[in-house]
Coordinates of C-alpha atoms in Angstrom, one line a residue:
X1 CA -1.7 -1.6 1.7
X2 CA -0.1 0.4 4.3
X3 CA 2.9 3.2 4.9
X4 CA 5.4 2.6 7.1
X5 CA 8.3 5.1 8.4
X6 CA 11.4 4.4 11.0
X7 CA 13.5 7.1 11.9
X8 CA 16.9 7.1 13.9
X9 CA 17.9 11.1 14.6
X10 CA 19.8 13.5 16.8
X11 CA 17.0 15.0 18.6
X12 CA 12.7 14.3 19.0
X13 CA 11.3 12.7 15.8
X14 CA 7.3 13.0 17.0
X15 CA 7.2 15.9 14.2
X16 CA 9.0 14.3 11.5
X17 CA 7.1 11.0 12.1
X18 CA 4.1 12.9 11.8
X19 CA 4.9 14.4 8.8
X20 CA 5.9 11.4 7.0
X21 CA 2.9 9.8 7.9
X22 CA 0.6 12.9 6.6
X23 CA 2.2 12.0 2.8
X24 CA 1.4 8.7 3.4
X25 CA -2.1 8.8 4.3
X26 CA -2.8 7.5 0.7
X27 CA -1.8 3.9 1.9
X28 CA -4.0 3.5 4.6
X29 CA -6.9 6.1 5.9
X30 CA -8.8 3.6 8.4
X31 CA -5.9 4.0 11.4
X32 CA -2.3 5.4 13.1
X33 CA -0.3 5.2 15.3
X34 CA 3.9 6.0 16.4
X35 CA 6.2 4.8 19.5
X36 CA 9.0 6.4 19.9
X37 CA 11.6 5.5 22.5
X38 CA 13.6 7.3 24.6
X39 CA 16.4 5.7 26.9
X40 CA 14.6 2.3 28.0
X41 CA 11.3 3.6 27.6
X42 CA 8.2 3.5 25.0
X43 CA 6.1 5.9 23.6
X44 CA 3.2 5.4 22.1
X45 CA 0.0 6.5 20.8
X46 CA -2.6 4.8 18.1
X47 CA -5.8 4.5 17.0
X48 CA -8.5 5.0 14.2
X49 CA -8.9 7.7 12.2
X50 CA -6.5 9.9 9.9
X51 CA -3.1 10.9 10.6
X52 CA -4.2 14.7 12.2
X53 CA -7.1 13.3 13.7
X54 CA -5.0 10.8 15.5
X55 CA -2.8 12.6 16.8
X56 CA -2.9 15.6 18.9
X57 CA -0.8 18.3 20.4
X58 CA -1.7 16.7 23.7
X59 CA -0.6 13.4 22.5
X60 CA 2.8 14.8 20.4
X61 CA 4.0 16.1 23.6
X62 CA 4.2 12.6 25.3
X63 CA 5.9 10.8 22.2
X64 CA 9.4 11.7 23.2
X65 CA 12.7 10.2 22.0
X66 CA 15.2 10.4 18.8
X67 CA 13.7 7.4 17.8
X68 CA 10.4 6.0 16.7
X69 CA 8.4 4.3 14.0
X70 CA 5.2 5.0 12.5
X71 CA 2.4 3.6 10.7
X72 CA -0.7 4.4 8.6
X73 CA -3.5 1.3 7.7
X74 CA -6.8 0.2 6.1
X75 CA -7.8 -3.2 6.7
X76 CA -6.5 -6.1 5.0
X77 CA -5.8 -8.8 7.3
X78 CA -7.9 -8.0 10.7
X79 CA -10.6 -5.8 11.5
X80 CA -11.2 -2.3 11.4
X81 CA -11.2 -2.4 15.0
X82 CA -8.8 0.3 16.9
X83 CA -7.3 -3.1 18.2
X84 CA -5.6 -3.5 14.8
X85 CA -4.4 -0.2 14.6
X86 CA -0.5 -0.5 14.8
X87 CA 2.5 -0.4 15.7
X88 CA 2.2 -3.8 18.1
X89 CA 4.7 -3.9 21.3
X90 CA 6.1 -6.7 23.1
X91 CA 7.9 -6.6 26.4
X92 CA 10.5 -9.3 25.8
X93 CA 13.4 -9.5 24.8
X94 CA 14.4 -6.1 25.5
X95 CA 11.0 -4.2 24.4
X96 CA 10.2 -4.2 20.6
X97 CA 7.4 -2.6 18.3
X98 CA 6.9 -3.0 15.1
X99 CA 4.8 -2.0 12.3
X100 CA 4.2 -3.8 8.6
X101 CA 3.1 -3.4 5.2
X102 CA 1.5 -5.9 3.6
X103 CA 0.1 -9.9 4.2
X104 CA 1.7 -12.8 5.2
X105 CA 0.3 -15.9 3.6
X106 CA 1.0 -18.7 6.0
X107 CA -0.4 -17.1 8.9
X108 CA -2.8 -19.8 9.8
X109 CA 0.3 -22.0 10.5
X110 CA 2.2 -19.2 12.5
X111 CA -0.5 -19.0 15.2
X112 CA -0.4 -22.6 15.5
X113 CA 3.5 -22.2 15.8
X114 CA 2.9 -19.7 17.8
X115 CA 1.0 -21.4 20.5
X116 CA 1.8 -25.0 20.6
X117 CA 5.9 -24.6 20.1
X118 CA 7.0 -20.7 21.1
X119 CA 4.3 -20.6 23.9
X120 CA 3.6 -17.1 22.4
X121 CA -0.1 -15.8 22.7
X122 CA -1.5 -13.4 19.6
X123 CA -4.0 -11.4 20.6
X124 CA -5.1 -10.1 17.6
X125 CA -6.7 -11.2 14.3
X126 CA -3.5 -9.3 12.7
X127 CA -1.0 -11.3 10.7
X128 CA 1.6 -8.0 11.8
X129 CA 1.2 -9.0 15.5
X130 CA 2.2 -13.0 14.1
X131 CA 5.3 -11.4 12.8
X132 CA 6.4 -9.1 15.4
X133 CA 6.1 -12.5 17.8
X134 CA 8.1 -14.2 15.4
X135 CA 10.6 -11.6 15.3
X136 CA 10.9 -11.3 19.1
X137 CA 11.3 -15.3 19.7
X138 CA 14.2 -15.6 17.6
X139 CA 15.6 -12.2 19.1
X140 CA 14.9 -14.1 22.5
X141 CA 17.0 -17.5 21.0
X142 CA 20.0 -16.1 20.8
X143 CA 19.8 -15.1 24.5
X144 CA 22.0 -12.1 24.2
X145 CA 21.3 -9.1 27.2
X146 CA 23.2 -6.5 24.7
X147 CA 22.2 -7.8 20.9
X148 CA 24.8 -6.9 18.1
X149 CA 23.5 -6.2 14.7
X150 CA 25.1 -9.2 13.2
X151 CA 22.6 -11.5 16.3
X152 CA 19.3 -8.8 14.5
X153 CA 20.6 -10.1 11.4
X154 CA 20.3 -13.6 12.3
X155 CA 16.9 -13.4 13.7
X156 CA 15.8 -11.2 10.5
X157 CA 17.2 -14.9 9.0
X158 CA 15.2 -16.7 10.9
X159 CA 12.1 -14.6 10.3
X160 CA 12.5 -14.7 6.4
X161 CA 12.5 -19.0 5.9
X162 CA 8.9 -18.9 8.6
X163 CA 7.4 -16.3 7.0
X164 CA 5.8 -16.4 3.2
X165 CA 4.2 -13.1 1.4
X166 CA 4.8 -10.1 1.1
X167 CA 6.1 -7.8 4.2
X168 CA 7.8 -4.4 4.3
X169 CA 8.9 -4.5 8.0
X170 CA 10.0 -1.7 10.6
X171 CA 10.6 -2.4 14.0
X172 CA 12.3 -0.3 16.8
X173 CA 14.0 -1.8 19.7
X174 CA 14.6 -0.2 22.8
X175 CA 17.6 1.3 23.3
X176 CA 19.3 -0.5 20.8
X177 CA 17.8 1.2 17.5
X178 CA 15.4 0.4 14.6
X179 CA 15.5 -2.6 11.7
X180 CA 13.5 -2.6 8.9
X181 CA 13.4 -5.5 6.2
X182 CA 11.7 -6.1 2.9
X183 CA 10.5 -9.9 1.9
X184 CA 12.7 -11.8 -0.1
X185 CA 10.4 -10.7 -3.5
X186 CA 10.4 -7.3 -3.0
X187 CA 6.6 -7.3 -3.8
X188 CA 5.7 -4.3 -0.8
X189 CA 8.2 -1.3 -1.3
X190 CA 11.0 0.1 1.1
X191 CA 13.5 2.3 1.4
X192 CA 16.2 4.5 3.0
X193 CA 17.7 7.8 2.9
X194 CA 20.0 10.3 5.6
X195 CA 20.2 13.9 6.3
X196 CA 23.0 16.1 7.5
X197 CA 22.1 18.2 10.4
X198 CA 24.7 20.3 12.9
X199 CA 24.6 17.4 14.9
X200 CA 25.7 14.2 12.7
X201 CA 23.7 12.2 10.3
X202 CA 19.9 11.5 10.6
X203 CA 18.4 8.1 9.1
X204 CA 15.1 7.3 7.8
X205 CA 13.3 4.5 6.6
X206 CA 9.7 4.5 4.7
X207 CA 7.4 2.6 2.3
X208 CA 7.8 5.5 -0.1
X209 CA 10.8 8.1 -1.4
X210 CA 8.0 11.0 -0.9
X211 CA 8.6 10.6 2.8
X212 CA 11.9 11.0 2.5
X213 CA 11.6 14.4 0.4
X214 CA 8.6 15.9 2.7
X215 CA 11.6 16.1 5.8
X216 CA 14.7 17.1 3.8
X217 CA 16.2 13.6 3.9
X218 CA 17.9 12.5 0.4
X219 CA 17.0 8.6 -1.0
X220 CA 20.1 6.5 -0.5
X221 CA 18.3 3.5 -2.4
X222 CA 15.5 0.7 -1.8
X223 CA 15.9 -2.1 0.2
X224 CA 16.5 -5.2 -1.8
X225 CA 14.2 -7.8 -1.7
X226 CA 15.4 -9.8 1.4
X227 CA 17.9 -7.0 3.2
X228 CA 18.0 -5.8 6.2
X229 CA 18.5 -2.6 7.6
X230 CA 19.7 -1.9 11.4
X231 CA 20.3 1.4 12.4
X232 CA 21.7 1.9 15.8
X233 CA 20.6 4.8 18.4
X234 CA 24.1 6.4 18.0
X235 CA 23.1 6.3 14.2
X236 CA 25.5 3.8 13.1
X237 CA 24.5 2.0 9.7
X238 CA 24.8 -1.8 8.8
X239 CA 22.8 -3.7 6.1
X240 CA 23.0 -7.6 5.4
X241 CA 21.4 -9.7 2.6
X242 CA 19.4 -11.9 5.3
X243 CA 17.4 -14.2 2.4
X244 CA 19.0 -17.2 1.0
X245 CA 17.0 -17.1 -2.8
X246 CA 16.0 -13.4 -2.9
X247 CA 14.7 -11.7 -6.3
X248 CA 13.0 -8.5 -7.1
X249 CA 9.2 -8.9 -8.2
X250 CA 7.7 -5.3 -7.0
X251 CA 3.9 -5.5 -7.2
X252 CA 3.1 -4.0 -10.5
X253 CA -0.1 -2.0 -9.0
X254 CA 2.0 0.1 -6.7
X255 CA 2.8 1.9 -10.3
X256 CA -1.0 1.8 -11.3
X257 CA -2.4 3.0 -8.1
X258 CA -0.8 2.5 -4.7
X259 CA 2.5 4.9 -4.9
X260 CA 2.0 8.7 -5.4
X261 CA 3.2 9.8 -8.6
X262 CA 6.1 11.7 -7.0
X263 CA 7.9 9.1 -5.4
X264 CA 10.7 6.6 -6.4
X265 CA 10.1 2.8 -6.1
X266 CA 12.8 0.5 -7.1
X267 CA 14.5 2.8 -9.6
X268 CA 11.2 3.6 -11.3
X269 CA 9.7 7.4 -11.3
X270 CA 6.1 6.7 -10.7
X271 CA 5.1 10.0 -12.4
X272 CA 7.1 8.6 -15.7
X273 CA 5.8 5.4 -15.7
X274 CA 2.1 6.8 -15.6
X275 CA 2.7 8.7 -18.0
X276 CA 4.3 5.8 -20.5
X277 CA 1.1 4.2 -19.3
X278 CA -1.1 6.7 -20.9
X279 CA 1.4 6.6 -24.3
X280 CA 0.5 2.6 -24.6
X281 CA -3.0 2.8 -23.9
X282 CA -3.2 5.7 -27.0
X283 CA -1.4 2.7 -28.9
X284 CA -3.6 0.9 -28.5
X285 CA -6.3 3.0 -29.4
X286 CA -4.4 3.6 -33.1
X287 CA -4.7 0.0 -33.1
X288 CA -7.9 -1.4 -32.1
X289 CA -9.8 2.1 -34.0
X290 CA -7.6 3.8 -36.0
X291 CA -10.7 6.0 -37.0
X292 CA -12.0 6.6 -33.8
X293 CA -14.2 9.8 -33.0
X294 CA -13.4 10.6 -29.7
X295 CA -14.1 14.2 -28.9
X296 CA -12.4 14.7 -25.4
X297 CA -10.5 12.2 -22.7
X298 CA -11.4 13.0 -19.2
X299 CA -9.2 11.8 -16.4
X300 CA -11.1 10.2 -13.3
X301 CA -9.5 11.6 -10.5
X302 CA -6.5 11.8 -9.2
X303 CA -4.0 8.8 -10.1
X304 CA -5.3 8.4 -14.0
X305 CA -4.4 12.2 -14.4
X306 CA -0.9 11.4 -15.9
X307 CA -2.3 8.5 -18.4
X308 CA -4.9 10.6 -19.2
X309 CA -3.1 13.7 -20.3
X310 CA -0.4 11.4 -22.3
X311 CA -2.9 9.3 -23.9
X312 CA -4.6 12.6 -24.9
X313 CA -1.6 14.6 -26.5
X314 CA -0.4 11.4 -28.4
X315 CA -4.0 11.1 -29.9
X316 CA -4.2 14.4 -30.5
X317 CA -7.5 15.0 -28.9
X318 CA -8.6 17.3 -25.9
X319 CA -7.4 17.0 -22.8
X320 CA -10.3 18.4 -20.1
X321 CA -10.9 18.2 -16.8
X322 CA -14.9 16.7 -16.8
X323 CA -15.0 16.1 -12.8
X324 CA -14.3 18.1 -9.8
X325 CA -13.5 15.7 -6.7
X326 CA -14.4 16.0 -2.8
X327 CA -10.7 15.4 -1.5
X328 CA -12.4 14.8 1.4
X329 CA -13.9 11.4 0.8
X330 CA -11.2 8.2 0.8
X331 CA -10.5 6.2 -2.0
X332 CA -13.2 4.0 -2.5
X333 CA -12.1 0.7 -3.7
X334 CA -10.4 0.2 -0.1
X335 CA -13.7 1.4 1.8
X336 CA -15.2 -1.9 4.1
X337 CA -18.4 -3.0 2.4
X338 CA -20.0 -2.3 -0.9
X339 CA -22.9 -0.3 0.7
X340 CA -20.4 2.4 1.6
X341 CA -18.8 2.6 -1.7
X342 CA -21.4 2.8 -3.6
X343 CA -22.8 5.7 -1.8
X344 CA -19.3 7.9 -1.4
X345 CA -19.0 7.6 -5.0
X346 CA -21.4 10.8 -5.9
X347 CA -20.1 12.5 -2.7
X348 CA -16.5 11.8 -4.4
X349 CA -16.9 13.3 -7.7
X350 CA -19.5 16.1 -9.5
X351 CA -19.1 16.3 -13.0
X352 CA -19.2 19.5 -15.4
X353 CA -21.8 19.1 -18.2
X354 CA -20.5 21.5 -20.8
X355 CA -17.4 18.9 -21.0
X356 CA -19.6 16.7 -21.8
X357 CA -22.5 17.8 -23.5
X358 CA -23.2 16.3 -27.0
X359 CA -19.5 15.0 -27.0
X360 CA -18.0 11.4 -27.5
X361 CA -16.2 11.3 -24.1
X362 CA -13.3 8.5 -23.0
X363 CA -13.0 8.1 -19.5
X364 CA -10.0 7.2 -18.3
X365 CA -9.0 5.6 -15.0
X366 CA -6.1 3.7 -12.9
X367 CA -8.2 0.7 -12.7
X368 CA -11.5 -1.1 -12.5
X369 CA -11.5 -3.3 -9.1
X370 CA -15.0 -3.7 -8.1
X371 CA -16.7 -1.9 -10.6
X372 CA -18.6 0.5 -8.4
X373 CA -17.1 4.0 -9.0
X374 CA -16.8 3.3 -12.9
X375 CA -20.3 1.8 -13.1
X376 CA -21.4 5.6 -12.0
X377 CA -19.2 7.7 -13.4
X378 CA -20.2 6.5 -16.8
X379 CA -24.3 6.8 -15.6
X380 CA -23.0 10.6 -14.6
X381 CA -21.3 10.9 -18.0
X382 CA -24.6 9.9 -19.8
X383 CA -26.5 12.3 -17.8
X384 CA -24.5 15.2 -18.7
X385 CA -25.0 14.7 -22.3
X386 CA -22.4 12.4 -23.7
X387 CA -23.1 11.2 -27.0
X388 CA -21.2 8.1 -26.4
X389 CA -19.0 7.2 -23.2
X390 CA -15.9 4.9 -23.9
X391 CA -14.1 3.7 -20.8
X392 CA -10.2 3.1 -20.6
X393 CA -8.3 1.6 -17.6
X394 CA -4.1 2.1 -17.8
X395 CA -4.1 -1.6 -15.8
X396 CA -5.2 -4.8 -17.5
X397 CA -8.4 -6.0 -15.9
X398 CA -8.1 -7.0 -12.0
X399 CA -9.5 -10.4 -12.6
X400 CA -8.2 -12.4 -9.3
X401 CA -7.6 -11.5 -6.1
X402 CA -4.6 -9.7 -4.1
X403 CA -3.1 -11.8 -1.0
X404 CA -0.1 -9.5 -0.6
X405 CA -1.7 -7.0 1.1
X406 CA -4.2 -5.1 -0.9
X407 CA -7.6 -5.2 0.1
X408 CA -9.3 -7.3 -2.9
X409 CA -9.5 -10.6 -2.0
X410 CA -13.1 -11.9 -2.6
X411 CA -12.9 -13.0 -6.7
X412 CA -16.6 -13.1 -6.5
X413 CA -16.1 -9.1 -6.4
X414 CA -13.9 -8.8 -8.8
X415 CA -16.2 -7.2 -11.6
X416 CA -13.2 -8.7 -14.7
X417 CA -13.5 -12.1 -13.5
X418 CA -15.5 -14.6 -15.5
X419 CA -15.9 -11.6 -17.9
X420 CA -14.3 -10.5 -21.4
X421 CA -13.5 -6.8 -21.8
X422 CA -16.5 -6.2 -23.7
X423 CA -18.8 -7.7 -21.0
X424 CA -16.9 -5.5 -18.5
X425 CA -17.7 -2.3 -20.3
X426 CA -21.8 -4.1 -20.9
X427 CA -21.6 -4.3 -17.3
X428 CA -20.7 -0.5 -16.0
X429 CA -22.7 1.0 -19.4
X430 CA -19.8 1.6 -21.2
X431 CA -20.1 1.8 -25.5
X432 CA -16.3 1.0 -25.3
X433 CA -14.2 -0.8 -22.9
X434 CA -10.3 -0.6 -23.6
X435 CA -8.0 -1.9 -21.1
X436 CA -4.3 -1.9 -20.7
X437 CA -2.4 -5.1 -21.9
X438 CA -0.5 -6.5 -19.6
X439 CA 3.1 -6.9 -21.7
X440 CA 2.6 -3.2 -22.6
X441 CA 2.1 -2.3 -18.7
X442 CA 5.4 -4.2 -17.6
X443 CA 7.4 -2.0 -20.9
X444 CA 6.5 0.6 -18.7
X445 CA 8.0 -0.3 -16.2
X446 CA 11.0 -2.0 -17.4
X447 CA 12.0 1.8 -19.2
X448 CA 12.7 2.5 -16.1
X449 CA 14.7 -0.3 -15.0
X450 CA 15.7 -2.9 -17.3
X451 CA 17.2 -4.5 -14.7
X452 CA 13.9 -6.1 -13.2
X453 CA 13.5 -9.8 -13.6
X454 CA 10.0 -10.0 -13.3
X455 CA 7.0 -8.2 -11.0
X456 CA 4.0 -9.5 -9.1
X457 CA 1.6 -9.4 -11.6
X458 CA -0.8 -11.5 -9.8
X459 CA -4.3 -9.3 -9.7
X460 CA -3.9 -9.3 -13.8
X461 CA -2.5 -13.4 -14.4
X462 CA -3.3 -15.3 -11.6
X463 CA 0.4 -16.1 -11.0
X464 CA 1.4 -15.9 -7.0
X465 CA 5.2 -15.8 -7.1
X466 CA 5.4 -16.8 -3.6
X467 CA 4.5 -20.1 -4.2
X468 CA 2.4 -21.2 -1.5
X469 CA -1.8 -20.1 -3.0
X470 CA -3.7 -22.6 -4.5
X471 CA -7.7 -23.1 -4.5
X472 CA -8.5 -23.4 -0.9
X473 CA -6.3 -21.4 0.0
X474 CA -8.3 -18.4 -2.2
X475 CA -11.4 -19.5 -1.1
X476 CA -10.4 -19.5 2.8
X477 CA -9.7 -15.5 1.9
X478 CA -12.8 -15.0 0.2
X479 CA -14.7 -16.6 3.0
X480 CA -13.3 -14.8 5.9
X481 CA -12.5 -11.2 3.9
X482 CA -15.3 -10.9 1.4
X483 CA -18.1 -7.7 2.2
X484 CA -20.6 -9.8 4.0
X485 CA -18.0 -11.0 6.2
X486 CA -16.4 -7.6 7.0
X487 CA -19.8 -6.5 7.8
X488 CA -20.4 -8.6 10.7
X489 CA -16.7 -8.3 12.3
X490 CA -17.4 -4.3 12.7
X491 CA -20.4 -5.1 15.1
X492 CA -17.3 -6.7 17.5
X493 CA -15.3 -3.8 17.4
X494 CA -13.6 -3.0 20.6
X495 CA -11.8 0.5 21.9
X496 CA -9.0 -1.3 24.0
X497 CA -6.2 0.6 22.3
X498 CA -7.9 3.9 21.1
X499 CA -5.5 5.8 23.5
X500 CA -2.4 4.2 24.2
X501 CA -0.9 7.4 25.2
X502 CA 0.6 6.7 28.1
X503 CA 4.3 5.2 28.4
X504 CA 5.4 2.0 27.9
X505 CA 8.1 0.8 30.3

């Protein structure tokens, strides 16, 4: 999981790339960066840390130009190394960056590709320096000194049948303009929108609508599943279907947890869906125990919020907040290495007691991942009094693992697989464990847009729509991704790119 933003304007777009980035920071709090480019020259500036700690006024005054990209990460393919941080640049053809969102899932084969036939050397563990190479060798085939955006559109082509997964792409060349592009699924989210200024039209690109809103731009639409994008310097607009067998399957837990609740992803109203979420789970709750005794629900914070308050009023029980969170700390299930998590979690969140003294409490989250934050909060719920803790999740249970780009890959720990629900909630300490079912989560959904064919539902059914993942495949990800692994890649961790502040030319 990471944001993404492109931005094609009349004047500097440092300050609006910085703010796009700031109401992105939920898809990636481990590094940053921007390039702009102005005339023939890049811009750039990366490294770890969060958005405002990235980048200062120091640094905003070097990022000039009217166009630029910018990026936002945590660690999903790669290290945690500054190294990793994006966007990547390559000189040739013409000078591109780019930056992605999400995992390619033949990248083993693209190095060799890479090496043996395009002569092209990756320097990084990072499957989004594999594709920018890609990108710039078939740029570099068509052997043009001035590209048009019908010869972008061809190498966008050529990128979609080597490339498997599932990629949100923005890329800015110099002097030319910017192209974005979404895989031919649809699984990682994109989209465009404009703003009128005294000076002509303004475009930007981004992962989510919220970006959009945040700078005064107005959503135009998403990016189907296989488009691309190009938007010139001048600000001229073009967009061509570039996949041969394209078809929308949006990954069904940017709706659970990924997107904030007030953006707009493929037609869908995040906040809405959450909230239909929390109207099936009380369902579901008629149905399993129509003579339940639950006193109070009690949201973990902040994404189960909506569920919570809609699974609440349609039960007709109280609604309380039972835990006040550090907004400091990061979300949790993303953090590298169990140790960590386990030991933000209390930093995270401090319950009140007299919400839950003496009371039959439900808990109710986004999800249960690893297992770690729930298994506590329900220990904090008991030691504030509750008579009985029940625990709901508004996803089905996260039983394999993600290879589109969220950071769960190890199955080993995934705390639903192998298990049954009621082992789950034996496991964390819960009386009652109630998960979301997974026909009830795509209704959701589909209220918003009966149009959608189907979704990426792999996490919950084991189904990768791409294709391409079978057993080894898993256990190759497991093996080089898990915690014990992640632990020893840190201790190699290099500064090389920590301040690439100074122009590119």
């Amino acid at each position: 999981m990471c944001g993404i933003v492109g931005i094609v304007a009349k004047s500097n777009v440092n300050q609006t790339i910085f703010d796009a980035l700031t109401v992105l920071q939920h898809r990636g709090q481990d590094a940053g960066g921007m390039v702009t480019c102005e005339a023939d020259r890049f811009f750039m500036r990366k490294d770890n840390g969060l958005v405002n700690e990235v980048f200062r006024t120091r640094h905003m005054k070097r990022l000039l130009g009217n166009m630029g990209i910018g990026h936002v990460r945590y660690p999903t393919a790669g290290s945690s190394s500054s190294a990793e941080a994006q966007p990547f640049y390559v000189n040739a053809p013409y000078g591109i960056a780019l930056a992605h969102n999400g995992n390619l899932t033949n990248t083993a084969d693209l190095r060799e590709q890479m090496r043996k036939e395009n002569l092209r050397h990756i320097n990084t563990t990072s499957d989004s320096e594999v594709l920018l190479n890609i990108l710039a060798h078939e740029l570099q085939q068509i052997g043009k000194l001035v590209p048009t955006a019908d010869d972008i559109f061809t190498a966008v082509k050529a990128v979609h049948k080597r490339c498997t997964g599932g990629y949100a792409v923005v890329a800015v060349i110099t002097g030319y303009g910017i192209v974005a592009f979404r895989d031919p699924h649809g699984i990682r989210p994109l989209v465009y929108g404009q703003r009128e200024t005294a000076d002509g039209l303004e475009y930007m690109v981004a992962s989510e609508s919220v970006a959009l809103d945040i700078s005064g731009f107005t959503l135009v639409r998403d990016i189907e599943p296989g488009e691309a994008i190009f938007i010139s310097q001048e600000g001229e607009v073009r967009t061509l279907q570039c996949a041969e067998s394209a078809q929308l399957h949006p990954c069904l837990f940017e709706y659970v947890y990924l997107a904030r609740p007030d953006s707009i992803i493929d037609e869908i109203n995040v906040y809405k869906s959450r909230m239909r979420m929390g109207v099936k789970l009380a369902e579901k709750v008629v149905r399993e125990r129509p003579d339940h005794d639950i006193d109070v629900i009690i949201p973990i914070p902040d994404t189960s919020r909506t569920s919570a308050l809609e699974m609440a009023h349609h039960l007709g029980v109280k609604f309380r907040e039972g835990f006040i969170k550090n907004r400091y700390i990061g979300r949790t299930f993303i953090m590298p290495g169990q140790t960590q998590r386990a030991k933000s979690v209390r930093r995270k969140l401090n319950p009140i007691e007299l919400e839950f003294k003496d009371r039959v409490v439900m808990l109710v989250d986004d999800s249960i991942v690893r297992g770690t934050t729930s298994k506590q909060i329900v220990q904090m719920a008991r030691q504030m009094g509750a008579k009985k803790v029940y625990f709901a999740s508004a996803a089905p249970a996260v039983r394999y693992p993600n290879v589109y780009g969220i950071d769960m890959p190890s199955v080993t720990e995934l705390i639903a697989h192998g298990r049954t629900d009621d082992e789950v909630g034996e496991e964390i300490g819960a009386d009652w464990m109630l998960y979301q079912d997974l026909d009830d989560l795509k209704d959701c959904l589909l209220a918003g847009n009966s149009s959608l064919k189907g979704f990426d539902a792999s996490v919950f059914d084991g189904q990768y729509i791409t294709g391409d993942i079978d057993d080894a495949y898993l256990q190759r990800i497991d093996d080089e991704r898990n915690d014990s692994a992640k632990g020893g890649s840190k201790k190699s961790t290099t500064n090389q790119n920590a301040d690439l502040h100074a122009t590119i030319s």
